[in-house]
């Protein structure tokens, strides 16, 4: 099994990266392969809603860059975790551009991320954490991913690098989240229950 973490922070070894490593340490103990992809340090343009991915159905964005590689990484994985620091009560701009394109392509190709295990976490100095966390979960929930939870919302506090280690409740939240993701992944691995058939999306326009 493999879980990929997408780090939206522009700081390669900052608090968001460190939290992801704490999360992955738990998964590694149970033999789950992990990988961190640093998105926040890259230059990724946003989705222009051209609809090409709906026409080609080739699981690719019209902009032929590394985003297409990450789409396939997610498709081949068993689960993902999306992580971002909080910028102006939201996720980082690069992370937003990345997720818009990745999940739009998934939607255009019969929801290729459906029923993967997905979760999210954010790191904030003071406030805005819940707004940013909900922003990440919008992608996960829309894609019919299976979402493990923790014993509180996945918001960890810290300003300077390493400050997250002082947030004892935050550290527990992340460890509980990791254990619940492990449990969910293992249950999927052992289950013989057939997943429900995907339904064709009904799209309603309220403007006549």
JSON list of C-alpha atoms in Angstrom, two decimals:
[
{"chain": "A", "resi": 1, "resn": "UNK", "atom": "CA", "xyz": [0.00, 0.00, 0.00]},
{"chain": "A", "resi": 2, "resn": "UNK", "atom": "CA", "xyz": [1.10, 3.56, -0.65]},
{"chain": "A", "resi": 3, "resn": "UNK", "atom": "CA", "xyz": [0.00, 6.99, 0.56]},
{"chain": "A", "resi": 4, "resn": "UNK", "atom": "CA", "xyz": [1.19, 10.22, -1.03]},
{"chain": "A", "resi": 5, "resn": "UNK", "atom": "CA", "xyz": [1.38, 13.52, 0.87]},
{"chain": "A", "resi": 6, "resn": "UNK", "atom": "CA", "xyz": [1.16, 16.77, -1.06]},
{"chain": "A", "resi": 7, "resn": "UNK", "atom": "CA", "xyz": [2.90, 19.62, 0.73]},
{"chain": "A", "resi": 8, "resn": "UNK", "atom": "CA", "xyz": [1.62, 23.05, -0.29]},
{"chain": "A", "resi": 9, "resn": "UNK", "atom": "CA", "xyz": [4.19, 24.98, 1.70]},
{"chain": "A", "resi": 10, "resn": "UNK", "atom": "CA", "xyz": [6.84, 27.11, -0.04]},
{"chain": "A", "resi": 11, "resn": "UNK", "atom": "CA", "xyz": [9.17, 26.22, 2.86]},
{"chain": "A", "resi": 12, "resn": "UNK", "atom": "CA", "xyz": [10.72, 22.85, 1.98]},
{"chain": "A", "resi": 13, "resn": "UNK", "atom": "CA", "xyz": [11.48, 21.81, 5.55]},
{"chain": "A", "resi": 14, "resn": "UNK", "atom": "CA", "xyz": [8.97, 23.96, 7.39]},
{"chain": "A", "resi": 15, "resn": "UNK", "atom": "CA", "xyz": [6.24, 23.02, 9.86]},
{"chain": "A", "resi": 16, "resn": "UNK", "atom": "CA", "xyz": [3.89, 21.57, 7.22]},
{"chain": "A", "resi": 17, "resn": "UNK", "atom": "CA", "xyz": [6.62, 19.26, 5.95]},
{"chain": "A", "resi": 18, "resn": "UNK", "atom": "CA", "xyz": [7.47, 18.24, 9.53]},
{"chain": "A", "resi": 19, "resn": "UNK", "atom": "CA", "xyz": [3.85, 17.43, 10.35]},
{"chain": "A", "resi": 20, "resn": "UNK", "atom": "CA", "xyz": [3.61, 15.27, 7.24]},
{"chain": "A", "resi": 21, "resn": "UNK", "atom": "CA", "xyz": [6.68, 13.36, 8.40]},
{"chain": "A", "resi": 22, "resn": "UNK", "atom": "CA", "xyz": [5.16, 12.79, 11.84]},
{"chain": "A", "resi": 23, "resn": "UNK", "atom": "CA", "xyz": [2.02, 11.50, 10.14]},
{"chain": "A", "resi": 24, "resn": "UNK", "atom": "CA", "xyz": [3.99, 9.24, 7.82]},
{"chain": "A", "resi": 25, "resn": "UNK", "atom": "CA", "xyz": [6.14, 7.85, 10.63]},
{"chain": "A", "resi": 26, "resn": "UNK", "atom": "CA", "xyz": [3.01, 6.16, 11.96]},
{"chain": "A", "resi": 27, "resn": "UNK", "atom": "CA", "xyz": [2.14, 4.73, 8.55]},
{"chain": "A", "resi": 28, "resn": "UNK", "atom": "CA", "xyz": [5.68, 3.46, 7.98]},
{"chain": "A", "resi": 29, "resn": "UNK", "atom": "CA", "xyz": [5.52, 1.48, 11.23]},
{"chain": "A", "resi": 30, "resn": "UNK", "atom": "CA", "xyz": [2.73, -0.57, 9.64]},
{"chain": "A", "resi": 31, "resn": "UNK", "atom": "CA", "xyz": [4.54, -1.21, 6.40]},
{"chain": "A", "resi": 32, "resn": "UNK", "atom": "CA", "xyz": [2.74, 1.44, 4.36]},
{"chain": "A", "resi": 33, "resn": "UNK", "atom": "CA", "xyz": [4.93, 3.09, 1.74]},
{"chain": "A", "resi": 34, "resn": "UNK", "atom": "CA", "xyz": [4.85, 6.89, 1.76]},
{"chain": "A", "resi": 35, "resn": "UNK", "atom": "CA", "xyz": [6.02, 9.76, -0.41]},
{"chain": "A", "resi": 36, "resn": "UNK", "atom": "CA", "xyz": [5.98, 13.53, 0.05]},
{"chain": "A", "resi": 37, "resn": "UNK", "atom": "CA", "xyz": [5.58, 15.72, -3.02]},
{"chain": "A", "resi": 38, "resn": "UNK", "atom": "CA", "xyz": [6.48, 19.38, -2.45]},
{"chain": "A", "resi": 39, "resn": "UNK", "atom": "CA", "xyz": [4.00, 21.47, -4.41]},
{"chain": "A", "resi": 40, "resn": "UNK", "atom": "CA", "xyz": [4.57, 24.84, -2.73]},
{"chain": "A", "resi": 41, "resn": "UNK", "atom": "CA", "xyz": [8.03, 25.29, -4.22]},
{"chain": "A", "resi": 42, "resn": "UNK", "atom": "CA", "xyz": [6.86, 24.78, -7.82]},
{"chain": "A", "resi": 43, "resn": "UNK", "atom": "CA", "xyz": [5.45, 27.09, -10.46]},
{"chain": "A", "resi": 44, "resn": "UNK", "atom": "CA", "xyz": [2.03, 25.69, -11.39]},
{"chain": "A", "resi": 45, "resn": "UNK", "atom": "CA", "xyz": [-0.49, 27.66, -13.38]},
{"chain": "A", "resi": 46, "resn": "UNK", "atom": "CA", "xyz": [-4.15, 27.35, -12.56]},
{"chain": "A", "resi": 47, "resn": "UNK", "atom": "CA", "xyz": [-7.02, 25.68, -14.40]},
{"chain": "A", "resi": 48, "resn": "UNK", "atom": "CA", "xyz": [-8.48, 27.77, -17.23]},
{"chain": "A", "resi": 49, "resn": "UNK", "atom": "CA", "xyz": [-11.66, 25.66, -17.48]},
{"chain": "A", "resi": 50, "resn": "UNK", "atom": "CA", "xyz": [-11.03, 24.92, -21.15]},
{"chain": "A", "resi": 51, "resn": "UNK", "atom": "CA", "xyz": [-12.73, 21.52, -20.89]},
{"chain": "A", "resi": 52, "resn": "UNK", "atom": "CA", "xyz": [-10.08, 19.74, -22.95]},
{"chain": "A", "resi": 53, "resn": "UNK", "atom": "CA", "xyz": [-9.76, 16.96, -20.36]},
{"chain": "A", "resi": 54, "resn": "UNK", "atom": "CA", "xyz": [-13.49, 16.24, -20.79]},
{"chain": "A", "resi": 55, "resn": "UNK", "atom": "CA", "xyz": [-13.02, 15.91, -24.54]},
{"chain": "A", "resi": 56, "resn": "UNK", "atom": "CA", "xyz": [-9.84, 13.82, -24.65]},
{"chain": "A", "resi": 57, "resn": "UNK", "atom": "CA", "xyz": [-10.60, 11.56, -21.64]},
{"chain": "A", "resi": 58, "resn": "UNK", "atom": "CA", "xyz": [-6.87, 10.74, -21.50]},
{"chain": "A", "resi": 59, "resn": "UNK", "atom": "CA", "xyz": [-6.41, 11.57, -17.80]},
{"chain": "A", "resi": 60, "resn": "UNK", "atom": "CA", "xyz": [-4.28, 14.59, -18.68]},
{"chain": "A", "resi": 61, "resn": "UNK", "atom": "CA", "xyz": [-4.48, 18.34, -18.33]},
{"chain": "A", "resi": 62, "resn": "UNK", "atom": "CA", "xyz": [-3.99, 20.34, -21.53]},
{"chain": "A", "resi": 63, "resn": "UNK", "atom": "CA", "xyz": [-0.95, 21.97, -19.88]},
{"chain": "A", "resi": 64, "resn": "UNK", "atom": "CA", "xyz": [1.61, 19.21, -20.29]},
{"chain": "A", "resi": 65, "resn": "UNK", "atom": "CA", "xyz": [3.67, 19.64, -17.14]},
{"chain": "A", "resi": 66, "resn": "UNK", "atom": "CA", "xyz": [4.43, 17.64, -14.00]},
{"chain": "A", "resi": 67, "resn": "UNK", "atom": "CA", "xyz": [0.83, 17.94, -12.81]},
{"chain": "A", "resi": 68, "resn": "UNK", "atom": "CA", "xyz": [0.00, 15.10, -15.20]},
{"chain": "A", "resi": 69, "resn": "UNK", "atom": "CA", "xyz": [2.63, 12.97, -13.49]},
{"chain": "A", "resi": 70, "resn": "UNK", "atom": "CA", "xyz": [1.03, 13.62, -10.11]},
{"chain": "A", "resi": 71, "resn": "UNK", "atom": "CA", "xyz": [-2.42, 12.69, -11.42]},
{"chain": "A", "resi": 72, "resn": "UNK", "atom": "CA", "xyz": [-1.08, 9.24, -12.25]},
{"chain": "A", "resi": 73, "resn": "UNK", "atom": "CA", "xyz": [0.71, 9.02, -8.89]},
{"chain": "A", "resi": 74, "resn": "UNK", "atom": "CA", "xyz": [-2.59, 9.58, -7.11]},
{"chain": "A", "resi": 75, "resn": "UNK", "atom": "CA", "xyz": [-4.39, 7.10, -9.37]},
{"chain": "A", "resi": 76, "resn": "UNK", "atom": "CA", "xyz": [-1.82, 4.41, -8.53]},
{"chain": "A", "resi": 77, "resn": "UNK", "atom": "CA", "xyz": [-1.82, 5.15, -4.79]},
{"chain": "A", "resi": 78, "resn": "UNK", "atom": "CA", "xyz": [-4.14, 3.83, -2.09]},
{"chain": "A", "resi": 79, "resn": "UNK", "atom": "CA", "xyz": [-4.51, 7.13, -0.33]},
{"chain": "A", "resi": 80, "resn": "UNK", "atom": "CA", "xyz": [-3.46, 10.76, -0.16]},
{"chain": "A", "resi": 81, "resn": "UNK", "atom": "CA", "xyz": [-3.11, 13.50, 2.41]},
{"chain": "A", "resi": 82, "resn": "UNK", "atom": "CA", "xyz": [-3.26, 17.15, 1.43]},
{"chain": "A", "resi": 83, "resn": "UNK", "atom": "CA", "xyz": [-1.28, 19.57, 3.62]},
{"chain": "A", "resi": 84, "resn": "UNK", "atom": "CA", "xyz": [-0.91, 23.33, 3.50]},
{"chain": "A", "resi": 85, "resn": "UNK", "atom": "CA", "xyz": [0.08, 26.26, 5.67]},
{"chain": "A", "resi": 86, "resn": "UNK", "atom": "CA", "xyz": [-2.56, 28.95, 6.07]},
{"chain": "A", "resi": 87, "resn": "UNK", "atom": "CA", "xyz": [-2.24, 32.05, 3.87]},
{"chain": "A", "resi": 88, "resn": "UNK", "atom": "CA", "xyz": [-4.92, 34.70, 4.38]},
{"chain": "A", "resi": 89, "resn": "UNK", "atom": "CA", "xyz": [-7.29, 32.11, 5.92]},
{"chain": "A", "resi": 90, "resn": "UNK", "atom": "CA", "xyz": [-6.85, 29.78, 2.95]},
{"chain": "A", "resi": 91, "resn": "UNK", "atom": "CA", "xyz": [-4.45, 27.33, 1.36]},
{"chain": "A", "resi": 92, "resn": "UNK", "atom": "CA", "xyz": [-1.44, 28.51, -0.61]},
{"chain": "A", "resi": 93, "resn": "UNK", "atom": "CA", "xyz": [-1.99, 29.79, -4.14]},
{"chain": "A", "resi": 94, "resn": "UNK", "atom": "CA", "xyz": [0.17, 27.12, -5.76]},
{"chain": "A", "resi": 95, "resn": "UNK", "atom": "CA", "xyz": [-1.66, 24.37, -3.89]},
{"chain": "A", "resi": 96, "resn": "UNK", "atom": "CA", "xyz": [-5.00, 25.76, -5.09]},
{"chain": "A", "resi": 97, "resn": "UNK", "atom": "CA", "xyz": [-3.84, 25.85, -8.72]},
{"chain": "A", "resi": 98, "resn": "UNK", "atom": "CA", "xyz": [-2.51, 22.31, -8.41]},
{"chain": "A", "resi": 99, "resn": "UNK", "atom": "CA", "xyz": [-5.65, 20.86, -6.84]},
{"chain": "A", "resi": 100, "resn": "UNK", "atom": "CA", "xyz": [-8.01, 22.61, -9.25]},
{"chain": "A", "resi": 101, "resn": "UNK", "atom": "CA", "xyz": [-6.29, 20.98, -12.21]},
{"chain": "A", "resi": 102, "resn": "UNK", "atom": "CA", "xyz": [-5.73, 17.56, -10.67]},
{"chain": "A", "resi": 103, "resn": "UNK", "atom": "CA", "xyz": [-9.27, 17.09, -9.44]},
{"chain": "A", "resi": 104, "resn": "UNK", "atom": "CA", "xyz": [-10.86, 18.58, -12.56]},
{"chain": "A", "resi": 105, "resn": "UNK", "atom": "CA", "xyz": [-9.03, 15.97, -14.65]},
{"chain": "A", "resi": 106, "resn": "UNK", "atom": "CA", "xyz": [-10.18, 13.27, -12.22]},
{"chain": "A", "resi": 107, "resn": "UNK", "atom": "CA", "xyz": [-13.79, 14.41, -12.58]},
{"chain": "A", "resi": 108, "resn": "UNK", "atom": "CA", "xyz": [-13.46, 14.49, -16.37]},
{"chain": "A", "resi": 109, "resn": "UNK", "atom": "CA", "xyz": [-12.28, 10.87, -16.38]},
{"chain": "A", "resi": 110, "resn": "UNK", "atom": "CA", "xyz": [-15.07, 9.14, -14.47]},
{"chain": "A", "resi": 111, "resn": "UNK", "atom": "CA", "xyz": [-13.73, 10.22, -11.08]},
{"chain": "A", "resi": 112, "resn": "UNK", "atom": "CA", "xyz": [-10.52, 8.18, -11.06]},
{"chain": "A", "resi": 113, "resn": "UNK", "atom": "CA", "xyz": [-9.83, 9.03, -7.40]},
{"chain": "A", "resi": 114, "resn": "UNK", "atom": "CA", "xyz": [-13.16, 7.60, -6.22]},
{"chain": "A", "resi": 115, "resn": "UNK", "atom": "CA", "xyz": [-12.97, 5.47, -3.04]},
{"chain": "A", "resi": 116, "resn": "UNK", "atom": "CA", "xyz": [-9.33, 6.18, -2.35]},
{"chain": "A", "resi": 117, "resn": "UNK", "atom": "CA", "xyz": [-8.60, 7.11, 1.26]},
{"chain": "A", "resi": 118, "resn": "UNK", "atom": "CA", "xyz": [-8.07, 10.84, 1.59]},
{"chain": "A", "resi": 119, "resn": "UNK", "atom": "CA", "xyz": [-7.43, 13.30, 4.38]},
{"chain": "A", "resi": 120, "resn": "UNK", "atom": "CA", "xyz": [-6.04, 16.78, 4.97]},
{"chain": "A", "resi": 121, "resn": "UNK", "atom": "CA", "xyz": [-4.22, 18.93, 7.51]},
{"chain": "A", "resi": 122, "resn": "UNK", "atom": "CA", "xyz": [-3.19, 22.55, 7.85]},
{"chain": "A", "resi": 123, "resn": "UNK", "atom": "CA", "xyz": [-0.62, 24.48, 9.86]},
{"chain": "A", "resi": 124, "resn": "UNK", "atom": "CA", "xyz": [-1.42, 27.99, 11.05]},
{"chain": "A", "resi": 125, "resn": "UNK", "atom": "CA", "xyz": [0.14, 30.68, 13.21]},
{"chain": "A", "resi": 126, "resn": "UNK", "atom": "CA", "xyz": [-3.07, 31.78, 14.88]},
{"chain": "A", "resi": 127, "resn": "UNK", "atom": "CA", "xyz": [-6.36, 31.56, 12.99]},
{"chain": "A", "resi": 128, "resn": "UNK", "atom": "CA", "xyz": [-7.86, 30.73, 9.60]},
{"chain": "A", "resi": 129, "resn": "UNK", "atom": "CA", "xyz": [-7.12, 27.05, 10.04]},
{"chain": "A", "resi": 130, "resn": "UNK", "atom": "CA", "xyz": [-10.66, 25.76, 9.69]},
{"chain": "A", "resi": 131, "resn": "UNK", "atom": "CA", "xyz": [-11.31, 27.77, 6.54]},
{"chain": "A", "resi": 132, "resn": "UNK", "atom": "CA", "xyz": [-8.17, 26.36, 4.92]},
{"chain": "A", "resi": 133, "resn": "UNK", "atom": "CA", "xyz": [-8.93, 22.82, 6.11]},
{"chain": "A", "resi": 134, "resn": "UNK", "atom": "CA", "xyz": [-12.44, 22.95, 4.68]},
{"chain": "A", "resi": 135, "resn": "UNK", "atom": "CA", "xyz": [-10.97, 24.18, 1.40]},
{"chain": "A", "resi": 136, "resn": "UNK", "atom": "CA", "xyz": [-8.82, 21.03, 1.17]},
{"chain": "A", "resi": 137, "resn": "UNK", "atom": "CA", "xyz": [-11.70, 18.75, 2.12]},
{"chain": "A", "resi": 138, "resn": "UNK", "atom": "CA", "xyz": [-13.85, 20.21, -0.68]},
{"chain": "A", "resi": 139, "resn": "UNK", "atom": "CA", "xyz": [-11.69, 18.34, -3.20]},
{"chain": "A", "resi": 140, "resn": "UNK", "atom": "CA", "xyz": [-11.67, 15.11, -1.21]},
{"chain": "A", "resi": 141, "resn": "UNK", "atom": "CA", "xyz": [-15.40, 15.05, -0.52]},
{"chain": "A", "resi": 142, "resn": "UNK", "atom": "CA", "xyz": [-16.38, 15.93, -4.08]},
{"chain": "A", "resi": 143, "resn": "UNK", "atom": "CA", "xyz": [-14.33, 12.99, -5.34]},
{"chain": "A", "resi": 144, "resn": "UNK", "atom": "CA", "xyz": [-16.14, 10.41, -3.18]},
{"chain": "A", "resi": 145, "resn": "UNK", "atom": "CA", "xyz": [-12.98, 9.61, -1.27]},
{"chain": "A", "resi": 146, "resn": "UNK", "atom": "CA", "xyz": [-13.19, 7.76, 2.03]},
{"chain": "A", "resi": 147, "resn": "UNK", "atom": "CA", "xyz": [-12.24, 10.13, 4.83]},
{"chain": "A", "resi": 148, "resn": "UNK", "atom": "CA", "xyz": [-10.72, 8.96, 8.14]},
{"chain": "A", "resi": 149, "resn": "UNK", "atom": "CA", "xyz": [-11.05, 11.45, 10.97]},
{"chain": "A", "resi": 150, "resn": "UNK", "atom": "CA", "xyz": [-9.21, 12.27, 14.17]},
{"chain": "A", "resi": 151, "resn": "UNK", "atom": "CA", "xyz": [-10.29, 13.29, 17.69]},
{"chain": "A", "resi": 152, "resn": "UNK", "atom": "CA", "xyz": [-10.37, 16.98, 16.72]},
{"chain": "A", "resi": 153, "resn": "UNK", "atom": "CA", "xyz": [-9.97, 19.08, 13.58]},
{"chain": "A", "resi": 154, "resn": "UNK", "atom": "CA", "xyz": [-6.66, 18.63, 11.79]},
{"chain": "A", "resi": 155, "resn": "UNK", "atom": "CA", "xyz": [-5.25, 22.09, 12.50]},
{"chain": "A", "resi": 156, "resn": "UNK", "atom": "CA", "xyz": [-1.76, 22.36, 14.00]},
{"chain": "A", "resi": 157, "resn": "UNK", "atom": "CA", "xyz": [-0.23, 25.53, 15.38]},
{"chain": "A", "resi": 158, "resn": "UNK", "atom": "CA", "xyz": [3.24, 26.95, 14.84]},
{"chain": "A", "resi": 159, "resn": "UNK", "atom": "CA", "xyz": [5.04, 30.01, 13.53]},
{"chain": "A", "resi": 160, "resn": "UNK", "atom": "CA", "xyz": [8.73, 29.26, 13.40]},
{"chain": "A", "resi": 161, "resn": "UNK", "atom": "CA", "xyz": [10.07, 25.96, 12.09]},
{"chain": "A", "resi": 162, "resn": "UNK", "atom": "CA", "xyz": [9.71, 23.33, 14.81]},
{"chain": "A", "resi": 163, "resn": "UNK", "atom": "CA", "xyz": [7.02, 25.18, 16.76]},
{"chain": "A", "resi": 164, "resn": "UNK", "atom": "CA", "xyz": [4.56, 22.41, 15.98]},
{"chain": "A", "resi": 165, "resn": "UNK", "atom": "CA", "xyz": [6.37, 20.21, 18.50]},
{"chain": "A", "resi": 166, "resn": "UNK", "atom": "CA", "xyz": [5.01, 22.50, 21.25]},
{"chain": "A", "resi": 167, "resn": "UNK", "atom": "CA", "xyz": [1.43, 21.91, 20.16]},
{"chain": "A", "resi": 168, "resn": "UNK", "atom": "CA", "xyz": [0.90, 18.68, 22.08]},
{"chain": "A", "resi": 169, "resn": "UNK", "atom": "CA", "xyz": [-2.78, 18.40, 21.24]},
{"chain": "A", "resi": 170, "resn": "UNK", "atom": "CA", "xyz": [-2.00, 19.02, 17.58]},
{"chain": "A", "resi": 171, "resn": "UNK", "atom": "CA", "xyz": [0.57, 16.23, 17.59]},
{"chain": "A", "resi": 172, "resn": "UNK", "atom": "CA", "xyz": [-1.96, 13.85, 19.12]},
{"chain": "A", "resi": 173, "resn": "UNK", "atom": "CA", "xyz": [-4.54, 14.85, 16.49]},
{"chain": "A", "resi": 174, "resn": "UNK", "atom": "CA", "xyz": [-2.09, 13.93, 13.73]},
{"chain": "A", "resi": 175, "resn": "UNK", "atom": "CA", "xyz": [-1.16, 10.60, 15.31]},
{"chain": "A", "resi": 176, "resn": "UNK", "atom": "CA", "xyz": [-4.81, 9.64, 15.82]},
{"chain": "A", "resi": 177, "resn": "UNK", "atom": "CA", "xyz": [-5.52, 10.63, 12.23]},
{"chain": "A", "resi": 178, "resn": "UNK", "atom": "CA", "xyz": [-2.65, 8.43, 11.05]},
{"chain": "A", "resi": 179, "resn": "UNK", "atom": "CA", "xyz": [-3.90, 5.45, 13.06]},
{"chain": "A", "resi": 180, "resn": "UNK", "atom": "CA", "xyz": [-7.40, 5.85, 11.66]},
{"chain": "A", "resi": 181, "resn": "UNK", "atom": "CA", "xyz": [-6.04, 6.08, 8.13]},
{"chain": "A", "resi": 182, "resn": "UNK", "atom": "CA", "xyz": [-4.02, 2.90, 8.70]},
{"chain": "A", "resi": 183, "resn": "UNK", "atom": "CA", "xyz": [-7.12, 1.13, 10.01]},
{"chain": "A", "resi": 184, "resn": "UNK", "atom": "CA", "xyz": [-9.17, 2.30, 7.02]},
{"chain": "A", "resi": 185, "resn": "UNK", "atom": "CA", "xyz": [-6.53, 1.21, 4.51]},
{"chain": "A", "resi": 186, "resn": "UNK", "atom": "CA", "xyz": [-6.13, -2.20, 6.14]},
{"chain": "A", "resi": 187, "resn": "UNK", "atom": "CA", "xyz": [-9.90, -2.74, 6.16]},
{"chain": "A", "resi": 188, "resn": "UNK", "atom": "CA", "xyz": [-10.06, -1.98, 2.45]},
{"chain": "A", "resi": 189, "resn": "UNK", "atom": "CA", "xyz": [-7.22, -4.38, 1.82]},
{"chain": "A", "resi": 190, "resn": "UNK", "atom": "CA", "xyz": [-9.02, -7.22, 3.60]},
{"chain": "A", "resi": 191, "resn": "UNK", "atom": "CA", "xyz": [-12.57, -6.48, 2.47]},
{"chain": "A", "resi": 192, "resn": "UNK", "atom": "CA", "xyz": [-14.32, -8.65, -0.11]},
{"chain": "A", "resi": 193, "resn": "UNK", "atom": "CA", "xyz": [-17.39, -6.42, -0.22]},
{"chain": "A", "resi": 194, "resn": "UNK", "atom": "CA", "xyz": [-18.04, -5.08, -3.71]},
{"chain": "A", "resi": 195, "resn": "UNK", "atom": "CA", "xyz": [-18.02, -1.30, -3.92]},
{"chain": "A", "resi": 196, "resn": "UNK", "atom": "CA", "xyz": [-21.23, 0.42, -5.05]},
{"chain": "A", "resi": 197, "resn": "UNK", "atom": "CA", "xyz": [-21.55, 1.29, -8.70]},
{"chain": "A", "resi": 198, "resn": "UNK", "atom": "CA", "xyz": [-20.67, 4.85, -9.60]},
{"chain": "A", "resi": 199, "resn": "UNK", "atom": "CA", "xyz": [-23.65, 6.96, -10.58]},
{"chain": "A", "resi": 200, "resn": "UNK", "atom": "CA", "xyz": [-23.69, 9.25, -13.58]},
{"chain": "A", "resi": 201, "resn": "UNK", "atom": "CA", "xyz": [-23.40, 12.82, -12.36]},
{"chain": "A", "resi": 202, "resn": "UNK", "atom": "CA", "xyz": [-26.57, 14.90, -12.55]},
{"chain": "A", "resi": 203, "resn": "UNK", "atom": "CA", "xyz": [-25.78, 18.55, -13.22]},
{"chain": "A", "resi": 204, "resn": "UNK", "atom": "CA", "xyz": [-28.49, 21.11, -12.60]},
{"chain": "A", "resi": 205, "resn": "UNK", "atom": "CA", "xyz": [-28.28, 24.72, -13.76]},
{"chain": "A", "resi": 206, "resn": "UNK", "atom": "CA", "xyz": [-30.59, 26.99, -11.75]},
{"chain": "A", "resi": 207, "resn": "UNK", "atom": "CA", "xyz": [-30.36, 29.83, -14.26]},
{"chain": "A", "resi": 208, "resn": "UNK", "atom": "CA", "xyz": [-33.03, 29.44, -16.96]}
]
